[in-house]
Short mmCIF file of C-alpha atoms in Angstrom, two decimals:
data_model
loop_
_atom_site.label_atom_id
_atom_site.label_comp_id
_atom_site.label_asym_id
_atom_site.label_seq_id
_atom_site.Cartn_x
_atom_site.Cartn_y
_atom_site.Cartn_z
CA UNK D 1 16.71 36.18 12.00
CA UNK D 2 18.03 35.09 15.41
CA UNK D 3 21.93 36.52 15.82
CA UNK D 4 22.94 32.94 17.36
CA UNK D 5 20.82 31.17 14.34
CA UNK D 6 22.54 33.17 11.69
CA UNK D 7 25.92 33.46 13.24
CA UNK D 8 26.27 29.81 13.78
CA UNK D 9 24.52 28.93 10.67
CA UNK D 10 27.52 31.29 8.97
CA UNK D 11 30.07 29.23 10.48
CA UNK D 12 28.96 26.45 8.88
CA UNK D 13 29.00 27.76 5.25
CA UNK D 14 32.03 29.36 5.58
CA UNK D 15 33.76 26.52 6.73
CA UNK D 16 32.88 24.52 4.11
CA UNK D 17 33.21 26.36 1.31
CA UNK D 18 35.88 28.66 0.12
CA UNK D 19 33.88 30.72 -2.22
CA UNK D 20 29.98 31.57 -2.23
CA UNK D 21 28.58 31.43 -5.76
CA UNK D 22 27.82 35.07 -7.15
CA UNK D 23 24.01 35.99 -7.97
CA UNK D 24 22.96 36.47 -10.93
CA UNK D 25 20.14 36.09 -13.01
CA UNK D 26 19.96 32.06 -13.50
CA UNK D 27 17.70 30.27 -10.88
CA UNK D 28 19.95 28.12 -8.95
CA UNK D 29 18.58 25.25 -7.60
CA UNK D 30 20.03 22.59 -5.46
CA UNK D 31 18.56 18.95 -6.27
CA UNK D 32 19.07 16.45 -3.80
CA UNK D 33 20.12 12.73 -5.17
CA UNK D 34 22.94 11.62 -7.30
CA UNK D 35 21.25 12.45 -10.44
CA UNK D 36 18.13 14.39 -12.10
CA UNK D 37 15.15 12.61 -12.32
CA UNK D 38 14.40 12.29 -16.49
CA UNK D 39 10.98 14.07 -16.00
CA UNK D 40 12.23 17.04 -14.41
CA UNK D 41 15.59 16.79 -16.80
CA UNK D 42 12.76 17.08 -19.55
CA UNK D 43 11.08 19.89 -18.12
CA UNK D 44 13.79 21.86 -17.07
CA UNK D 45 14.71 22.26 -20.64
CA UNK D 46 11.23 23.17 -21.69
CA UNK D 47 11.27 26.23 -19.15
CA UNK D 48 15.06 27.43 -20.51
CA UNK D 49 13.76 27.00 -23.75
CA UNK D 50 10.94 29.05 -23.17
CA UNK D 51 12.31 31.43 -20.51
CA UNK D 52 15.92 32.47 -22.17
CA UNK D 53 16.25 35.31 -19.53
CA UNK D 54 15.69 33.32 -16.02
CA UNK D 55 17.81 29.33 -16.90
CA UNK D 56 17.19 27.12 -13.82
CA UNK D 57 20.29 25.16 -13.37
CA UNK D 58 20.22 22.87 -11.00
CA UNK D 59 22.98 21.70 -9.12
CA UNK D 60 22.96 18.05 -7.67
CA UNK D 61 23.94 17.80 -3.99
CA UNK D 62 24.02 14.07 -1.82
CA UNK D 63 20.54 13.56 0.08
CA UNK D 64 22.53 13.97 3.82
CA UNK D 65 24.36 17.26 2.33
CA UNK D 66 21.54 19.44 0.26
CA UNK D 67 19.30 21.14 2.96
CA UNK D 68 22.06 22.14 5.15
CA UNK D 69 23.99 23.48 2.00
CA UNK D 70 20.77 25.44 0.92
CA UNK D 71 20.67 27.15 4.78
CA UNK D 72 23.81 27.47 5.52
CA UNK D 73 24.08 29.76 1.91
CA UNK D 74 21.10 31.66 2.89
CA UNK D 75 22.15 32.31 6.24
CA UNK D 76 25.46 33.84 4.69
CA UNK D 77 23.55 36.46 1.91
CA UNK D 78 24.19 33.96 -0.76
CA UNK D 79 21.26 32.33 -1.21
CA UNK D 80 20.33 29.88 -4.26
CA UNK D 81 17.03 30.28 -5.95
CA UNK D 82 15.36 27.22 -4.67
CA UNK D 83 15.82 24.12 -2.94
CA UNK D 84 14.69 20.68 -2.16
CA UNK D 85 13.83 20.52 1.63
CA UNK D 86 12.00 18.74 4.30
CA UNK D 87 8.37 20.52 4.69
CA UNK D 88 9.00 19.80 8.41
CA UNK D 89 11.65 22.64 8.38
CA UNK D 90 9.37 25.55 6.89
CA UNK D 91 8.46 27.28 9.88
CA UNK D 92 11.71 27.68 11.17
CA UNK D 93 12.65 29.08 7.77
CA UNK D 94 10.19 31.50 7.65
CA UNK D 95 10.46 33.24 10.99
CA UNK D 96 14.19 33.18 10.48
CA UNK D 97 13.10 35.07 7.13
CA UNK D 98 15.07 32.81 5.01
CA UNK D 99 12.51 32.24 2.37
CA UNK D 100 9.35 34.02 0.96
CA UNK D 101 5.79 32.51 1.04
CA UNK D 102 4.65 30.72 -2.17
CA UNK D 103 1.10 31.50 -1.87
CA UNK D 104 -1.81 29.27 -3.55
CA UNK D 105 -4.64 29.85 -4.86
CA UNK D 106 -8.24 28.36 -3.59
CA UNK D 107 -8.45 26.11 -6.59
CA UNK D 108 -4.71 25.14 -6.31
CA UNK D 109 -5.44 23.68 -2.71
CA UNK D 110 -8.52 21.86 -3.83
CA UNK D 111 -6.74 19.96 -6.43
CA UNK D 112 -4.38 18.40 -3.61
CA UNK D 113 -5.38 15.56 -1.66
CA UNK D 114 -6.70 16.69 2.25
CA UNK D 115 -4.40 17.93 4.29
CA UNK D 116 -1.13 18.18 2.05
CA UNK D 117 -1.42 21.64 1.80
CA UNK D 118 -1.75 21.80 5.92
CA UNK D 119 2.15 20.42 5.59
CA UNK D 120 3.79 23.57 4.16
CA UNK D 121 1.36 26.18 6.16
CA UNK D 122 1.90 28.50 8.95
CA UNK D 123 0.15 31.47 10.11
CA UNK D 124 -2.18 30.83 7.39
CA UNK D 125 -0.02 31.16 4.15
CA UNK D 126 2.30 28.45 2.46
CA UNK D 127 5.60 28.32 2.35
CA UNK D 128 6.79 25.69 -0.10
CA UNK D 129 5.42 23.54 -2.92
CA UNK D 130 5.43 19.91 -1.93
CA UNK D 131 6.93 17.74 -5.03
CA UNK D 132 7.08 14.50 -2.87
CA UNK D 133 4.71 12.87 -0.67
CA UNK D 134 4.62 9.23 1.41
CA UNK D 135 2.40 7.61 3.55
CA UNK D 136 2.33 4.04 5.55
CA UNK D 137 0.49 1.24 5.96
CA UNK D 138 0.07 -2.15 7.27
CA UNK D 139 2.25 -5.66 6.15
CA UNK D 140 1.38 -8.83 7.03
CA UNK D 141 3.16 -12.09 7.09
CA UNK D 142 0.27 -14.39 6.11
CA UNK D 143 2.01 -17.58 6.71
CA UNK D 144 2.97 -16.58 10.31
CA UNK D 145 -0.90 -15.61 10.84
CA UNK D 146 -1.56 -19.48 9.42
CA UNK D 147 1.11 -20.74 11.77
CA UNK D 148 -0.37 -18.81 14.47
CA UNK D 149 -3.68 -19.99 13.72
CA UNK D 150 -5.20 -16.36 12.93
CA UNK D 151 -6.87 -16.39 9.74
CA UNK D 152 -3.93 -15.15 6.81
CA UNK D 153 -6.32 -13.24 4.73
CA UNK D 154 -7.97 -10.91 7.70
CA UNK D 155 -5.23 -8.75 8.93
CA UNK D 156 -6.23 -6.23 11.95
CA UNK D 157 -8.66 -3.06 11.74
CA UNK D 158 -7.89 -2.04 15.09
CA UNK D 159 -4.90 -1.26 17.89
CA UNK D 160 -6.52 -3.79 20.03
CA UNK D 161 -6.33 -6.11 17.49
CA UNK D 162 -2.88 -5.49 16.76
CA UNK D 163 -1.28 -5.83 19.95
CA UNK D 164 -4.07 -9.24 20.53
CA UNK D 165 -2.44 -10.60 16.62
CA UNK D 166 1.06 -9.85 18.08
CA UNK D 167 0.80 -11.45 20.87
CA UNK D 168 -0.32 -14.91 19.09
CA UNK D 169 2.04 -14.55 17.19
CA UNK D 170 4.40 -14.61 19.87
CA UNK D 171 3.22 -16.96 22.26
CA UNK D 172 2.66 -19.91 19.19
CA UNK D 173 5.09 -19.45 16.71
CA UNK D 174 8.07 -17.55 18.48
CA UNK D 175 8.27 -14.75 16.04
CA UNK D 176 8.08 -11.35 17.39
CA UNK D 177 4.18 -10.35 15.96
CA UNK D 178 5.27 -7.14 15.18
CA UNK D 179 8.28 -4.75 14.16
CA UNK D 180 8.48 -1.70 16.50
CA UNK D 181 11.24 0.69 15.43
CA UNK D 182 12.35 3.04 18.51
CA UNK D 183 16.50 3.67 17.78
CA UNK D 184 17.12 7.38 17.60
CA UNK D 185 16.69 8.25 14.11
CA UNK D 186 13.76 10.62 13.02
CA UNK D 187 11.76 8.00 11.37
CA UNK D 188 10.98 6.79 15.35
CA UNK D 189 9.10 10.02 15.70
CA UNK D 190 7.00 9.54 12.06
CA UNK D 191 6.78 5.72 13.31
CA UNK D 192 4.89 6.94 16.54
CA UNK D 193 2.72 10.43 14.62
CA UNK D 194 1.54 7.20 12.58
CA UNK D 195 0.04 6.03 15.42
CA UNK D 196 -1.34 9.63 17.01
CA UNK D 197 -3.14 10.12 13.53
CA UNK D 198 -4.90 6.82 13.80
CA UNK D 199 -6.69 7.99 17.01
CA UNK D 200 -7.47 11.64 16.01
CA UNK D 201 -4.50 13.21 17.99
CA UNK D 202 -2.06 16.10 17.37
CA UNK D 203 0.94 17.57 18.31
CA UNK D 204 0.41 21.38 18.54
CA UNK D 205 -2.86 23.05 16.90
CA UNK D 206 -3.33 25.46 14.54
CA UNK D 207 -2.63 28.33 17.12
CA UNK D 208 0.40 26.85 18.58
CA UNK D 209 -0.43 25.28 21.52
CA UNK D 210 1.21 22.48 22.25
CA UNK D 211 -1.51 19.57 22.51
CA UNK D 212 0.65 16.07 22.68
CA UNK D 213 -1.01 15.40 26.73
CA UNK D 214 -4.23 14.44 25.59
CA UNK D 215 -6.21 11.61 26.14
CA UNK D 216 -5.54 10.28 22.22
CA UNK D 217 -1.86 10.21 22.40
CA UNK D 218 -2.00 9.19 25.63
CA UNK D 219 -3.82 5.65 24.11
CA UNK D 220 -0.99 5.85 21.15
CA UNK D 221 1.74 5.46 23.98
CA UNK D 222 -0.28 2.84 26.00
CA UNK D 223 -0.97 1.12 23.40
CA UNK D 224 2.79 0.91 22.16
CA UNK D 225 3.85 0.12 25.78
CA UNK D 226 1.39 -2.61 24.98
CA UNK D 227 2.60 -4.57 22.12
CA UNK D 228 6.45 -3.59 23.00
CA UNK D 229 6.46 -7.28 24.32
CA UNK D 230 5.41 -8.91 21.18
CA UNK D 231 7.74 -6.75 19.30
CA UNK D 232 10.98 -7.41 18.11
CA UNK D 233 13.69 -7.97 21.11
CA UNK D 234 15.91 -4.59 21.72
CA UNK D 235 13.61 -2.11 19.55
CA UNK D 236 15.67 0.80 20.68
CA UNK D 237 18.41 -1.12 18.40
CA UNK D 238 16.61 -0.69 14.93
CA UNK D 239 15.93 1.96 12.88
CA UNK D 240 12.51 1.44 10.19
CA UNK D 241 14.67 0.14 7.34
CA UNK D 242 16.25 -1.97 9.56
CA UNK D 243 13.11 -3.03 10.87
CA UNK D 244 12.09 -3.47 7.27
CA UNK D 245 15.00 -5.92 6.87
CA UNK D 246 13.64 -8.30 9.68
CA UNK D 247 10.35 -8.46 8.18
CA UNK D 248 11.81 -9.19 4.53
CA UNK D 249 13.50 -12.17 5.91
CA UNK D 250 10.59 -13.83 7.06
CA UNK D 251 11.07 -13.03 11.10
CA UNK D 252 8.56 -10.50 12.34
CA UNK D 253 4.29 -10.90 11.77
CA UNK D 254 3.61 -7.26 11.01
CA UNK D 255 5.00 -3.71 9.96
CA UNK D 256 3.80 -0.56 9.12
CA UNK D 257 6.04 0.62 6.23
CA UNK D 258 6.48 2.73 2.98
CA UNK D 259 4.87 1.71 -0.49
CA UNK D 260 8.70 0.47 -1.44
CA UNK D 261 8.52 -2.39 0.54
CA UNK D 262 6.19 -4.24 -1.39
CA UNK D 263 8.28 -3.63 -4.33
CA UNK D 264 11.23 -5.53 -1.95
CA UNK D 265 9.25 -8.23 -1.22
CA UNK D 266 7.79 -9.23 -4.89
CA UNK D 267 11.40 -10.73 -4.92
CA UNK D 268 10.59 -12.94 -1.73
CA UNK D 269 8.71 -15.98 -1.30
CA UNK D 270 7.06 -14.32 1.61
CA UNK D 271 3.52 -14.36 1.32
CA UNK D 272 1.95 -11.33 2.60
CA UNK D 273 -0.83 -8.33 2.32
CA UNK D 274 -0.94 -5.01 2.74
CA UNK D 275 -3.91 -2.77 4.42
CA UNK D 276 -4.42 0.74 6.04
CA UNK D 277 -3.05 1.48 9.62
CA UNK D 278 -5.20 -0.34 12.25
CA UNK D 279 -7.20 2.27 13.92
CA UNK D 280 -7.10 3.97 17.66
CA UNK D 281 -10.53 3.77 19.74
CA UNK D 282 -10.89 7.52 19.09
CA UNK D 283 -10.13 7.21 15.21
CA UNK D 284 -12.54 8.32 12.55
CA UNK D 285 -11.29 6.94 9.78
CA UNK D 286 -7.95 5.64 8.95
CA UNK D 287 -4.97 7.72 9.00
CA UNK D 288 -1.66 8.37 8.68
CA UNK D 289 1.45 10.42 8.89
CA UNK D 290 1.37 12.99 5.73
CA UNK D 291 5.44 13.54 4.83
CA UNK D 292 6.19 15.57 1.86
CA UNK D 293 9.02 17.77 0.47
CA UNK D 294 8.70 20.74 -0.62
CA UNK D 295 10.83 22.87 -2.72
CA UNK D 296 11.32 26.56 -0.92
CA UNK D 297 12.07 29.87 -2.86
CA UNK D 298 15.05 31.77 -0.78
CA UNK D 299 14.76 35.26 0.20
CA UNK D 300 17.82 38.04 -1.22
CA UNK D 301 18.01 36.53 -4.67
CA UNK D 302 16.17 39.16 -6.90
CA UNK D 303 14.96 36.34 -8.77
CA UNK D 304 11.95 34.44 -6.10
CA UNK D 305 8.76 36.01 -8.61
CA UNK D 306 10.38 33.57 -11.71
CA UNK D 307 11.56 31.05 -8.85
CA UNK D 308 8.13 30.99 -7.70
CA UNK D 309 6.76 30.64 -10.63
CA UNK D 310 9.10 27.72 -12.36
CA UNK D 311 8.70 26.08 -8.54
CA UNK D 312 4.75 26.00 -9.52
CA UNK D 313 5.28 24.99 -12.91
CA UNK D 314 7.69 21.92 -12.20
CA UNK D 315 4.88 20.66 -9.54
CA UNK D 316 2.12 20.99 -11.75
CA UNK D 317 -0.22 18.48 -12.06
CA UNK D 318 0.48 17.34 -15.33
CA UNK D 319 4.19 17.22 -14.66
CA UNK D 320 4.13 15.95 -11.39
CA UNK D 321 2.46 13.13 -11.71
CA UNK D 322 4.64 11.89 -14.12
CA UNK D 323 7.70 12.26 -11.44
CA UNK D 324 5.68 10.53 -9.33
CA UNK D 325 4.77 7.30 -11.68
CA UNK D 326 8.65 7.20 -12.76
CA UNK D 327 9.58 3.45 -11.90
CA UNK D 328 11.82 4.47 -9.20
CA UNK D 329 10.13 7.04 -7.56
CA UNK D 330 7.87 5.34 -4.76
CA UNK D 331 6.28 7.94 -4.10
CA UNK D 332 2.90 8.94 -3.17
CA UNK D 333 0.56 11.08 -5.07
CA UNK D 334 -0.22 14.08 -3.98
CA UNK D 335 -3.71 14.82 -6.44
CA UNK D 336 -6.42 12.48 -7.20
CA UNK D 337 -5.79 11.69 -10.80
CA UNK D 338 -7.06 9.07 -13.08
CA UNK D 339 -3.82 7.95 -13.51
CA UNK D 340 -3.92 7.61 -9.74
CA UNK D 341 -7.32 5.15 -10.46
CA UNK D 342 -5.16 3.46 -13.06
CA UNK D 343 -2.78 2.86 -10.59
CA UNK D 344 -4.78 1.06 -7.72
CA UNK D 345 -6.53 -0.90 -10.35
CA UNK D 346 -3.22 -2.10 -11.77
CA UNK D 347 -1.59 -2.51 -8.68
CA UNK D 348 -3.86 -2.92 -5.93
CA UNK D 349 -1.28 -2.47 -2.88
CA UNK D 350 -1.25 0.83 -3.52
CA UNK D 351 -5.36 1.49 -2.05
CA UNK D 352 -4.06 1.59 1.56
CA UNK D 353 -1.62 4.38 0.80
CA UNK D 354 -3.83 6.86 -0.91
CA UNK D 355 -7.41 5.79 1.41
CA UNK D 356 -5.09 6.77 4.86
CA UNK D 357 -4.86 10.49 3.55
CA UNK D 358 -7.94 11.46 4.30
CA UNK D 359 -7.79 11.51 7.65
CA UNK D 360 -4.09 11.93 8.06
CA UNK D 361 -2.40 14.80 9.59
CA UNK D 362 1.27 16.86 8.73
CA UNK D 363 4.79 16.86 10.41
CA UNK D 364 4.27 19.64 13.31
CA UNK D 365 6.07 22.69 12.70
CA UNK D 366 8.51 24.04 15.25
CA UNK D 367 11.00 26.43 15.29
CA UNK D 368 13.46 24.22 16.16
CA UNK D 369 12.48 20.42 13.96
CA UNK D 370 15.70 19.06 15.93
CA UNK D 371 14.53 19.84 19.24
CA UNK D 372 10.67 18.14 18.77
CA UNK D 373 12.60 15.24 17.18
CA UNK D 374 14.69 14.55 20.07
CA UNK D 375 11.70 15.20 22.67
CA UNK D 376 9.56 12.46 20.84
CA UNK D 377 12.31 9.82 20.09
CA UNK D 378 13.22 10.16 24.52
CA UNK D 379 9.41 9.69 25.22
CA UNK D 380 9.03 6.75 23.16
CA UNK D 381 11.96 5.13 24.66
CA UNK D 382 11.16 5.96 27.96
CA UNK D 383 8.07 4.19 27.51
CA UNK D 384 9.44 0.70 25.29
CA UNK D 385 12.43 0.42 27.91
CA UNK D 386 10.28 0.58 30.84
CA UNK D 387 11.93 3.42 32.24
CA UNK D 388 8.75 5.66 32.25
CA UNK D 389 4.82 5.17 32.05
CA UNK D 390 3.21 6.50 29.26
CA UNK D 391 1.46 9.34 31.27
CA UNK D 392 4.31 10.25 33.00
CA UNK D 393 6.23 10.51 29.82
CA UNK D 394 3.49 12.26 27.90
CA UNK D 395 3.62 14.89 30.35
CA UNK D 396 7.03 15.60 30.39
CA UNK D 397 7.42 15.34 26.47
CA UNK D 398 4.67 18.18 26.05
CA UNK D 399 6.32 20.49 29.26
CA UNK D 400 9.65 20.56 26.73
CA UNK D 401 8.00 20.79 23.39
CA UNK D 402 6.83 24.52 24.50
CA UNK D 403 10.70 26.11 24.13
CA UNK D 404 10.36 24.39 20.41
CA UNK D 405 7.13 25.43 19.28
#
């Protein structure tokens, strides 16, 4: 571990907490949210009841709050047994030697769907379990197509035909055609990997090279320079779920969004449709950013073998998939199932989240998440405000990625 990464990481813990909780032989685990989902509530018991020597008790800590209390505890020598975290933080974890790998098995990768278990490996071993998964896809507004004299029920397959619907849109109905989030939040990076992984691009490959100057993001930015026009006014002013807001009340043609948002607008009287990503002139298939979480095991406790294995048996695939089909979950699923078939055949909006996996691609690993989020969110706004070309920004984005990687 760095000194300046554990030192400062320290200071954190010890300034807000008073006293570090003793180890011991429970399995501590912090659970981000306000309260315990009931299938894991359910399960949890099960495991105490049949493992009296090693209880998980799981401590509930606020969403903005949980991964920086998890680190800042390891970073002092009091780690918890496991946490909830962001998969996007794993590599930094693991060189910093703040959590052990969770190996899996050949058959326990083919039961994912492709490319989940690419989100929690480095240097060819995995470092988490993912336990929650999204992906995006395409809204519509089919009565501003009607107004705009596209056809409602034919949304667009392809980036050209995106910006070409936006701009109709525009130009006849004066609605912005489209909802392009660029404030600086993360979700304005995920917004714009969305894009990269609907035109076959990457970030940094598998040997960590950084690859973002490349002829496929380099269409991704063009193309976003694009339809910036037909966008919402000011996008450097709105974060997704504020983009998400706009397009709930009616204002903007299209989004690219979570599975939640249809839930939000069943209780509209917009009429719209949902469909996979539109796809970059180097795509192979549709795409999408792959997001999970993953929960971690923490190095120094004496107890990661039984945190390994509970972390495994919470995220099985019998028990996970009933977390994920919980009514309040939203979540994608992370194995092809038949309750998965069950699902898209009950509710059909669903198809475009699970068919853009295939040819989706992770959250790149860094060493320093932070640092490639605030690279990618200054390149895309370079590019929507006009203050830099999309090659000119592509190349400078990838020259300060490489103290990151």
């Amino acid at each position: 571990m760095t000194t300046l990464f554990k030192r400062s990481l320290i200071g954190l813990a010890l300034a807000g907490s008073t006293a570090l909780p003793a180890l011991a032989e429970d399995i501590s685990w912090i659970y981000c949210g306000d309260r315990i989902d009931g299938v894991h509530e359910k399960y949890i018991a099960e495991w105490n009841t049949a493992n009296p020597d090693f209880q998980v008790k799981p401590e509930l800590v606020g969403w903005a709050q949980c991964q920086d209390k998890a680190t800042t505890l390891a970073a002092a020598g009091s780690p918890v047994g496991l946490a909830y975290v962001g998969s996007r933080t794993l590599k930094e974890f693991a060189l910093n030697e703040l959590i052990v790998p969770v190996p899996m098995t050949e058959e326990e990768k083919a039961a994912y769907y492709p490319h989940i278990v690419d989100t929690v490996t480095f240097q060819d071993n995995q470092w988490g379990v993912p336990v929650a998964f999204s992906t995006k896809a395409l809204y519509w507004n089919k009565d501003l197509f009607k107004a705009a004299g596209l056809d409602p029920e034919t949304p667009p397959k392809t980036w050209a035909e995106e910006i070409e619907f936006a701009k109709i849109i525009k130009e006849k109905t004066g609605t912005p055609g489209y909802g392009l989030s660029a404030k600086t939040m993360d979700n304005t990076m995920h917004q714009f990997l969305h894009w990269i992984y609907t035109n076959n691009g990457k970030v940094i490959d598998a040997e960590d090279n950084i690859v973002l100057d490349s002829p496929e993001n380099l269409a991704a930015l063009q193309a976003y320079k694009d339809i910036t026009p037909y966008s919402v006014e000011g996008a450097t002013a709105y974060e997704q779920n504020e983009m998400r807001a706009i397009f709930l009340d009616g204002k903007v043609g299209m989004l690219q969004a979570s599975a939640g948002t249809a839930t939000r607008l069943a209780e509209t009287d917009i009429n719209w449709g949902v469909t996979t990503l539109p796809l970059g002139p180097s795509a192979t298939g549709p795409g999408t950013l792959l997001i999970t979480d993953s929960l971690v095991v923490f190095a120094g406790t004496g107890v990661e073998e039984k945190a390994t294995e509970f972390a495994k048996y919470i995220t099985s695939p019998d028990i996970q998939i009933q977390y994920e089909m919980s009514p309040d979950a939203g979540l994608t699923p992370l194995r092809p199932r038949p309750e998965v078939e069950e699902l898209v055949k009950n509710t059909p909006f669903w198809k475009p989240y699970i068919d853009g996996i295939e040819y989706g691609g992770p959250e790149p690993l860094f060493t320093d998440y932070k640092g490639l989020q605030n690279v990618m969110i200054e390149m895309v706004q370079s590019v929507v405000t006009g203050a830099a070309e999309p090659q000119a920004a592509l190349t400078k984005a990838a020259e300060a990625l490489e103290e990151y990687k």
